[in-house]
mmCIF file of C-alpha atoms in Angstrom:
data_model
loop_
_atom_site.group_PDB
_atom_site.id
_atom_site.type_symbol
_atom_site.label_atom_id
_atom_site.label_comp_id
_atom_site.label_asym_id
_atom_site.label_seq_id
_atom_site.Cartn_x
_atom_site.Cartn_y
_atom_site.Cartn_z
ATOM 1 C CA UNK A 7 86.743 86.698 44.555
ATOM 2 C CA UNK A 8 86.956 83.866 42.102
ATOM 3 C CA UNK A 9 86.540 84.588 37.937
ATOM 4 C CA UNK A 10 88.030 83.572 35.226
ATOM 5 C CA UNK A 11 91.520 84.150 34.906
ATOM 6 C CA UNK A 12 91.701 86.866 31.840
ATOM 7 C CA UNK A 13 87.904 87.420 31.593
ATOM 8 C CA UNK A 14 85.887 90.776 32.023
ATOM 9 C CA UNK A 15 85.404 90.705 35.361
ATOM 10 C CA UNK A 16 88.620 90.298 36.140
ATOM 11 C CA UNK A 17 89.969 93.027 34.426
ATOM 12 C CA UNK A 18 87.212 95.211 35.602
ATOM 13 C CA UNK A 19 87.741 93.979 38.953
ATOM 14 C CA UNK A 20 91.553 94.372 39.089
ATOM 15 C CA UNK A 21 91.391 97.806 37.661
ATOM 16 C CA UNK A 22 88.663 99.870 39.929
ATOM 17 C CA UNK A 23 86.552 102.414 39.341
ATOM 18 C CA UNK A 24 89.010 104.873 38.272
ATOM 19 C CA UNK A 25 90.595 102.656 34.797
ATOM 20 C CA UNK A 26 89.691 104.797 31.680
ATOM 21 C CA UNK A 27 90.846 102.097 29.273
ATOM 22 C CA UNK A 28 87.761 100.633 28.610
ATOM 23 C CA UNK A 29 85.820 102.557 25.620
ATOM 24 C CA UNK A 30 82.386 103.109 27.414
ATOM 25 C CA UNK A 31 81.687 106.014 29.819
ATOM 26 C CA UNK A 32 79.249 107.613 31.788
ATOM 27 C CA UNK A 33 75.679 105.545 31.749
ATOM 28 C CA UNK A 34 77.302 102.863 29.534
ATOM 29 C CA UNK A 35 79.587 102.129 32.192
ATOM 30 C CA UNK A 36 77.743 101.626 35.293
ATOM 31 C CA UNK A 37 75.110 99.576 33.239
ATOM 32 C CA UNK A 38 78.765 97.196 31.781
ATOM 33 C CA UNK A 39 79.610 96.888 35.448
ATOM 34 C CA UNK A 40 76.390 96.164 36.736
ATOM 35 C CA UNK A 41 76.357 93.399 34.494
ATOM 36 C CA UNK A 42 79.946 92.232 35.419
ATOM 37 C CA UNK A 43 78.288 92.044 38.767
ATOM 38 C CA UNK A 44 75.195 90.977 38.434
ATOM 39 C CA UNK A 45 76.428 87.411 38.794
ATOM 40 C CA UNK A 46 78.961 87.190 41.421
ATOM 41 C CA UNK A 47 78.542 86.470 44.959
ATOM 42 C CA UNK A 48 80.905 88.766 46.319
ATOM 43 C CA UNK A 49 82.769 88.020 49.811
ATOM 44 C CA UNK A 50 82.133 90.558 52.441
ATOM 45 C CA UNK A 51 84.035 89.004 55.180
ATOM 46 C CA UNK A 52 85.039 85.573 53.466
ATOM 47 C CA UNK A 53 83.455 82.249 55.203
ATOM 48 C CA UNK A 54 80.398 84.558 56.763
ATOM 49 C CA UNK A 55 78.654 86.980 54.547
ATOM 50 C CA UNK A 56 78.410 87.277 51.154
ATOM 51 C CA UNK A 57 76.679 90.005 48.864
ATOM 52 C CA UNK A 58 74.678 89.974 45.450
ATOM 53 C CA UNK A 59 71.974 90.490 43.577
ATOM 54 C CA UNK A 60 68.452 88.738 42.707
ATOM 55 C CA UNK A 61 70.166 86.855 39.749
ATOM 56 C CA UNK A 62 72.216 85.068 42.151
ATOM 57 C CA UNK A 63 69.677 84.966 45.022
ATOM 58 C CA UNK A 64 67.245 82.467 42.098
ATOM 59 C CA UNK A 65 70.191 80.448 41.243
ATOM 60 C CA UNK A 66 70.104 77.488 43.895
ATOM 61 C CA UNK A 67 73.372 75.654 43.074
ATOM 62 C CA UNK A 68 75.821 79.229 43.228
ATOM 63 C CA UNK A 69 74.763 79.443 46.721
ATOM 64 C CA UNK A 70 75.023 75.622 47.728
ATOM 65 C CA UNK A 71 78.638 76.491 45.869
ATOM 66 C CA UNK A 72 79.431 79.167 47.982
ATOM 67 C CA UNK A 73 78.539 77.446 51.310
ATOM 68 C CA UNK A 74 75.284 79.853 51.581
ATOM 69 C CA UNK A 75 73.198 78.682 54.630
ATOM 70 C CA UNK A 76 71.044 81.755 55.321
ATOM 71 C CA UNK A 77 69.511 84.701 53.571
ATOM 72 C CA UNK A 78 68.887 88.408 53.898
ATOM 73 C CA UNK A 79 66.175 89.143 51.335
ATOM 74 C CA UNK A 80 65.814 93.224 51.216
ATOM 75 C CA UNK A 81 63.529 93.350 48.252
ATOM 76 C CA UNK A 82 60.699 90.880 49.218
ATOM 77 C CA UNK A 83 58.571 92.962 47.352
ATOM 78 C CA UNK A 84 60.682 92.411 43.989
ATOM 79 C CA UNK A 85 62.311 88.565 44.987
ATOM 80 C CA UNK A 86 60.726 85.876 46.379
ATOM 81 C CA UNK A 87 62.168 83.774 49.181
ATOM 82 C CA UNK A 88 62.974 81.197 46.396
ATOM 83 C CA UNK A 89 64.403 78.128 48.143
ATOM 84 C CA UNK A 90 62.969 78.315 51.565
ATOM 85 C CA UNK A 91 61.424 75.071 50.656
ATOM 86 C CA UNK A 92 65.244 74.095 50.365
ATOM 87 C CA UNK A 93 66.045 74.385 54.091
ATOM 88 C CA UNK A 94 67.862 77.503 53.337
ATOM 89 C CA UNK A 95 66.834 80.322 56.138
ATOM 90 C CA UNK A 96 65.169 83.712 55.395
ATOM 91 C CA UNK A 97 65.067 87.180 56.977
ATOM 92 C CA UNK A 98 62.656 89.133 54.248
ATOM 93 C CA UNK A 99 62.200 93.071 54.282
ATOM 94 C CA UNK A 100 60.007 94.761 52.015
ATOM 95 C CA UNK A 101 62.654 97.905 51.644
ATOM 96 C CA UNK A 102 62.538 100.347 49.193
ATOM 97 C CA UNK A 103 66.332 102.048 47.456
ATOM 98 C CA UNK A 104 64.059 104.848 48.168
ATOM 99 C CA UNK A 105 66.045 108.417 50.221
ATOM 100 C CA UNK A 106 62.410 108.155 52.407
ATOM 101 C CA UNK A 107 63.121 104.374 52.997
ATOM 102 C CA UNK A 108 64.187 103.836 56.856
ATOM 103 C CA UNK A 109 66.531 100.687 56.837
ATOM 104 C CA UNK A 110 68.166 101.169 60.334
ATOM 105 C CA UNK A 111 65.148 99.973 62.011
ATOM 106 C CA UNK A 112 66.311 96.359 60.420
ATOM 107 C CA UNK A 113 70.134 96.585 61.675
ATOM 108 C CA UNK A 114 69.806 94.740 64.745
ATOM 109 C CA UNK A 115 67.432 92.353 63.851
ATOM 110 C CA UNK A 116 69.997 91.573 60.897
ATOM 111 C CA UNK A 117 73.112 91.686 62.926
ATOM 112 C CA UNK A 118 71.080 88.856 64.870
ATOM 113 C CA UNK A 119 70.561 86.685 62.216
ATOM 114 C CA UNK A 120 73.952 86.911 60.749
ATOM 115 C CA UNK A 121 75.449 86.278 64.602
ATOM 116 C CA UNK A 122 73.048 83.509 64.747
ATOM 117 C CA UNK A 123 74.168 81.878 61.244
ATOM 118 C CA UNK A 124 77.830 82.647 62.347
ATOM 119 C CA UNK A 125 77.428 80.568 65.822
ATOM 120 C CA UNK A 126 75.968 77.522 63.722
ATOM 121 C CA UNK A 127 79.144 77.473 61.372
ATOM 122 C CA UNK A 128 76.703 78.962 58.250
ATOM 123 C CA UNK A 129 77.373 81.723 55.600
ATOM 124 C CA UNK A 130 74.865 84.292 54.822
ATOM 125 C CA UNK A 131 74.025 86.035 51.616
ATOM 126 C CA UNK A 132 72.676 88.853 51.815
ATOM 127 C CA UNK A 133 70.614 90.562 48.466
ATOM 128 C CA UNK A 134 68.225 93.190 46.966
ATOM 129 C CA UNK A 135 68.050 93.548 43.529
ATOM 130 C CA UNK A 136 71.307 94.505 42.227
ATOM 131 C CA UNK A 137 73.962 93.814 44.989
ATOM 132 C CA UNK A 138 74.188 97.953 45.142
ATOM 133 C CA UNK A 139 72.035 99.722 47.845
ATOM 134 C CA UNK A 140 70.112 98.225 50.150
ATOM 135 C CA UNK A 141 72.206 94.838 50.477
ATOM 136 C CA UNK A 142 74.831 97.106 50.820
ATOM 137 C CA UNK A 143 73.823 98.732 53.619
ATOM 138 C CA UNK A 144 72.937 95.525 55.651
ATOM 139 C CA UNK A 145 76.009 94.410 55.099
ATOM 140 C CA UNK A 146 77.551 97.300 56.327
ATOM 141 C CA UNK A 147 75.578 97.981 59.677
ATOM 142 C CA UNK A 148 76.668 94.239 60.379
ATOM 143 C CA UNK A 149 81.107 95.489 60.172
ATOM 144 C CA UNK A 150 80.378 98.657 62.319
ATOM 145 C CA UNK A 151 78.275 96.284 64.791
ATOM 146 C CA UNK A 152 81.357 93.906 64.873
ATOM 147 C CA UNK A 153 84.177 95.271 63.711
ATOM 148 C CA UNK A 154 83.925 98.483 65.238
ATOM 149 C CA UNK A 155 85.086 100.376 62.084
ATOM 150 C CA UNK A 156 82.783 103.526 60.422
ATOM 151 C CA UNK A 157 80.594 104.104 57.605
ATOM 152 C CA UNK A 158 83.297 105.096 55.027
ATOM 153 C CA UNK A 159 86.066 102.616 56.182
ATOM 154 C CA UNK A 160 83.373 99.587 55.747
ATOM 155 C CA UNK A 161 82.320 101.135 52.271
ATOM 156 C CA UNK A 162 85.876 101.278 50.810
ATOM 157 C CA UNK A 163 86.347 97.652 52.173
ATOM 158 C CA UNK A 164 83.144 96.086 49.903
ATOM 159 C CA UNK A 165 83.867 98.590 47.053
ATOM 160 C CA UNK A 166 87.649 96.559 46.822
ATOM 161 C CA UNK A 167 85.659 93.311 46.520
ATOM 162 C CA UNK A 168 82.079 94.649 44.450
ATOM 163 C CA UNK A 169 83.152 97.899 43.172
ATOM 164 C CA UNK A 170 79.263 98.665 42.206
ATOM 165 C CA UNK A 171 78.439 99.110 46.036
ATOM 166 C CA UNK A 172 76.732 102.336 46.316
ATOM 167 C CA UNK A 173 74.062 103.098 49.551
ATOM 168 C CA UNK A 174 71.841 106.053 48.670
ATOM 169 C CA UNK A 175 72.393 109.210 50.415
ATOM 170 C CA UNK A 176 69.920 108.489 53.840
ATOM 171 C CA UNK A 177 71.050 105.087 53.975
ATOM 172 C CA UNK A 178 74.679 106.126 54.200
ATOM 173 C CA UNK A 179 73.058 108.977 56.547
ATOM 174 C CA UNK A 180 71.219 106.296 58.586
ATOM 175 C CA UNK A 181 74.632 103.924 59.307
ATOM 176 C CA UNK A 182 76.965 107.081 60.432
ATOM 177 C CA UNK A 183 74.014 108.172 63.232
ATOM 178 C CA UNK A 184 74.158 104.105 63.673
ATOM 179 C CA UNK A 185 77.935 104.313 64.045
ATOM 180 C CA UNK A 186 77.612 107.560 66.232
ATOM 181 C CA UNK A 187 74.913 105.427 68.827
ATOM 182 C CA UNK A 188 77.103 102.664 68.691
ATOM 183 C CA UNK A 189 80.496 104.339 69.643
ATOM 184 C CA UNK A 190 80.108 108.297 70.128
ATOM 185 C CA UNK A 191 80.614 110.177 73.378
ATOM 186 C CA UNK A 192 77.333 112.034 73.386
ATOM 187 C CA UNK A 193 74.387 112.825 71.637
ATOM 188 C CA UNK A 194 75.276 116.311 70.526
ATOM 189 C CA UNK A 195 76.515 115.424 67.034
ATOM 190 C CA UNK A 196 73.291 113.859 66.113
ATOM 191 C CA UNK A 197 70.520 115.452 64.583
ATOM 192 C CA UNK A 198 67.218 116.233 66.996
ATOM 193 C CA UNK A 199 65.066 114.078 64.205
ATOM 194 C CA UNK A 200 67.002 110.887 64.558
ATOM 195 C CA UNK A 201 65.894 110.590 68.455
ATOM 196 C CA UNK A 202 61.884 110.281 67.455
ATOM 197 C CA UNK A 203 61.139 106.664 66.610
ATOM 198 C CA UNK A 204 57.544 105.213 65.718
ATOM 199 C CA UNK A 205 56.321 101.402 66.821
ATOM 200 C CA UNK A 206 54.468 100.310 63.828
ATOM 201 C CA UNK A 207 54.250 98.075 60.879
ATOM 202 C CA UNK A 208 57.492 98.119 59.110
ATOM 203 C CA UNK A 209 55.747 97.786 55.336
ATOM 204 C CA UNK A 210 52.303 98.144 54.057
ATOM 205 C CA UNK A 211 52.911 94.793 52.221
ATOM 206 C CA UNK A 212 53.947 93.421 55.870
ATOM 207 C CA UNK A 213 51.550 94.997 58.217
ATOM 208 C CA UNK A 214 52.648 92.280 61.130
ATOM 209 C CA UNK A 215 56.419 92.665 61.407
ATOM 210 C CA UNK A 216 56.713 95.764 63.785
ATOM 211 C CA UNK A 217 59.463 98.036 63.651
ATOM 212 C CA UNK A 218 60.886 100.840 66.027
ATOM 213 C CA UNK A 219 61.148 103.348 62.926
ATOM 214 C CA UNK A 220 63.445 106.348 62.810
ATOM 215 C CA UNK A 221 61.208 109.558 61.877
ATOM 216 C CA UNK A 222 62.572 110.939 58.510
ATOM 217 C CA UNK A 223 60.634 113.919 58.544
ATOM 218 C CA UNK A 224 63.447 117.181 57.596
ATOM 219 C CA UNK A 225 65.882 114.689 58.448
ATOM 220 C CA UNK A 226 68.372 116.974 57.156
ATOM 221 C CA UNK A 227 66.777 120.134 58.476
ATOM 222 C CA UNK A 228 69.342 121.537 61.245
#
């Protein structure tokens, strides 16, 4: 990841989550990292996919910088698809950081796009509104698609690059059943909810993008 030699960042960077010797704590902290953040497009898997926030999604010459040829949007509702008009390409989900939100029902349609960028020699950079959740957990459905590794293992991996990356609770839920379809031996590990899916509009603010959605009802009800 590329900062300023001696600056912020870099400190906060090269000493993780775990440094005490900075003299903030608790609230104070996350918001000081979020900032350090909130301007970096961070390299999920360097030359392909990139991760960030809305601050970086607006600015139009860090992503010609960073090779940026396609983007995830997964806070429409929030950030507009600013530099469509650009030639840059957009896949845009109205998703909520919401433990009700159902994100899986975007994975493959995502891993598609990303595939597709990767096959024309592009870079994709994926965003919501702070580089923490939802982004997140696109990214991460795309490295258990392709690199075969779980939930946890993918986590650690971004967390070493954007130590801010945090999925909420069902979204990390969401990407181990994922992992589980993807590679398990059976259903029997899987909670009965997770096998009911609904055909219908994805978002209220989207009504014509159609989605296979996973029915959250007791989700964690077993």
């Amino acid at each position: 990841m590329n900062m300023p030699h001696g600056s912020l960042a870099e400190r906060d960077y090269n000493a993780g989550e775990d440094d005490d010797s900075m003299d903030v704590k608790g609230t104070d902290r996350r918001i000081y990292q979020n900032a350090i953040y909130n301007g970096v497009c961070s390299p999920v898997l360097d030359g392909l996919l990139y991760l960030g926030s809305d601050t970086v999604a607006r600015d139009y010459d860090k992503l010609k910088e960073s090779g940026i040829t396609h983007i995830i949007n997964c806070a429409a509702g929030y950030s507009p698809d600013y530099h469509a008009d650009k030639g840059l390409k957009y896949l845009s989900y109205h998703l909520k950081d919401h433990v009700r939100e159902n994100i899986e029902c975007c994975f493959y349609e995502c891993i598609e796009f990303i595939e597709q960028a990767r096959k024309e020699g592009g870079r994709v950079y994926v965003h919501c509104v702070q580089g923490i959740s939802r982004s997140t957990t696109i990214c991460l459905c795309y490295m258990i698609k392709t690199q075969k590794i779980g939930m946890q293992e993918g986590l650690d991996m971004i967390r070493k690059i954007r130590a801010i990356a945090n999925p909420n609770m069902t979204f990390m839920g969401q990407l181990i059943w994922f992992h589980k379809r993807l590679y398990g031996s059976s259903f029997d590990s899987i909670p009965v909810s997770p096998r009911v899916f609904l055909v219908c509009s994805h978002q209220p603010e989207d009504p014509f993008k159609v989605a296979c959605k996973l029915q959250m009802d007791n989700l964690y009800i077993q």
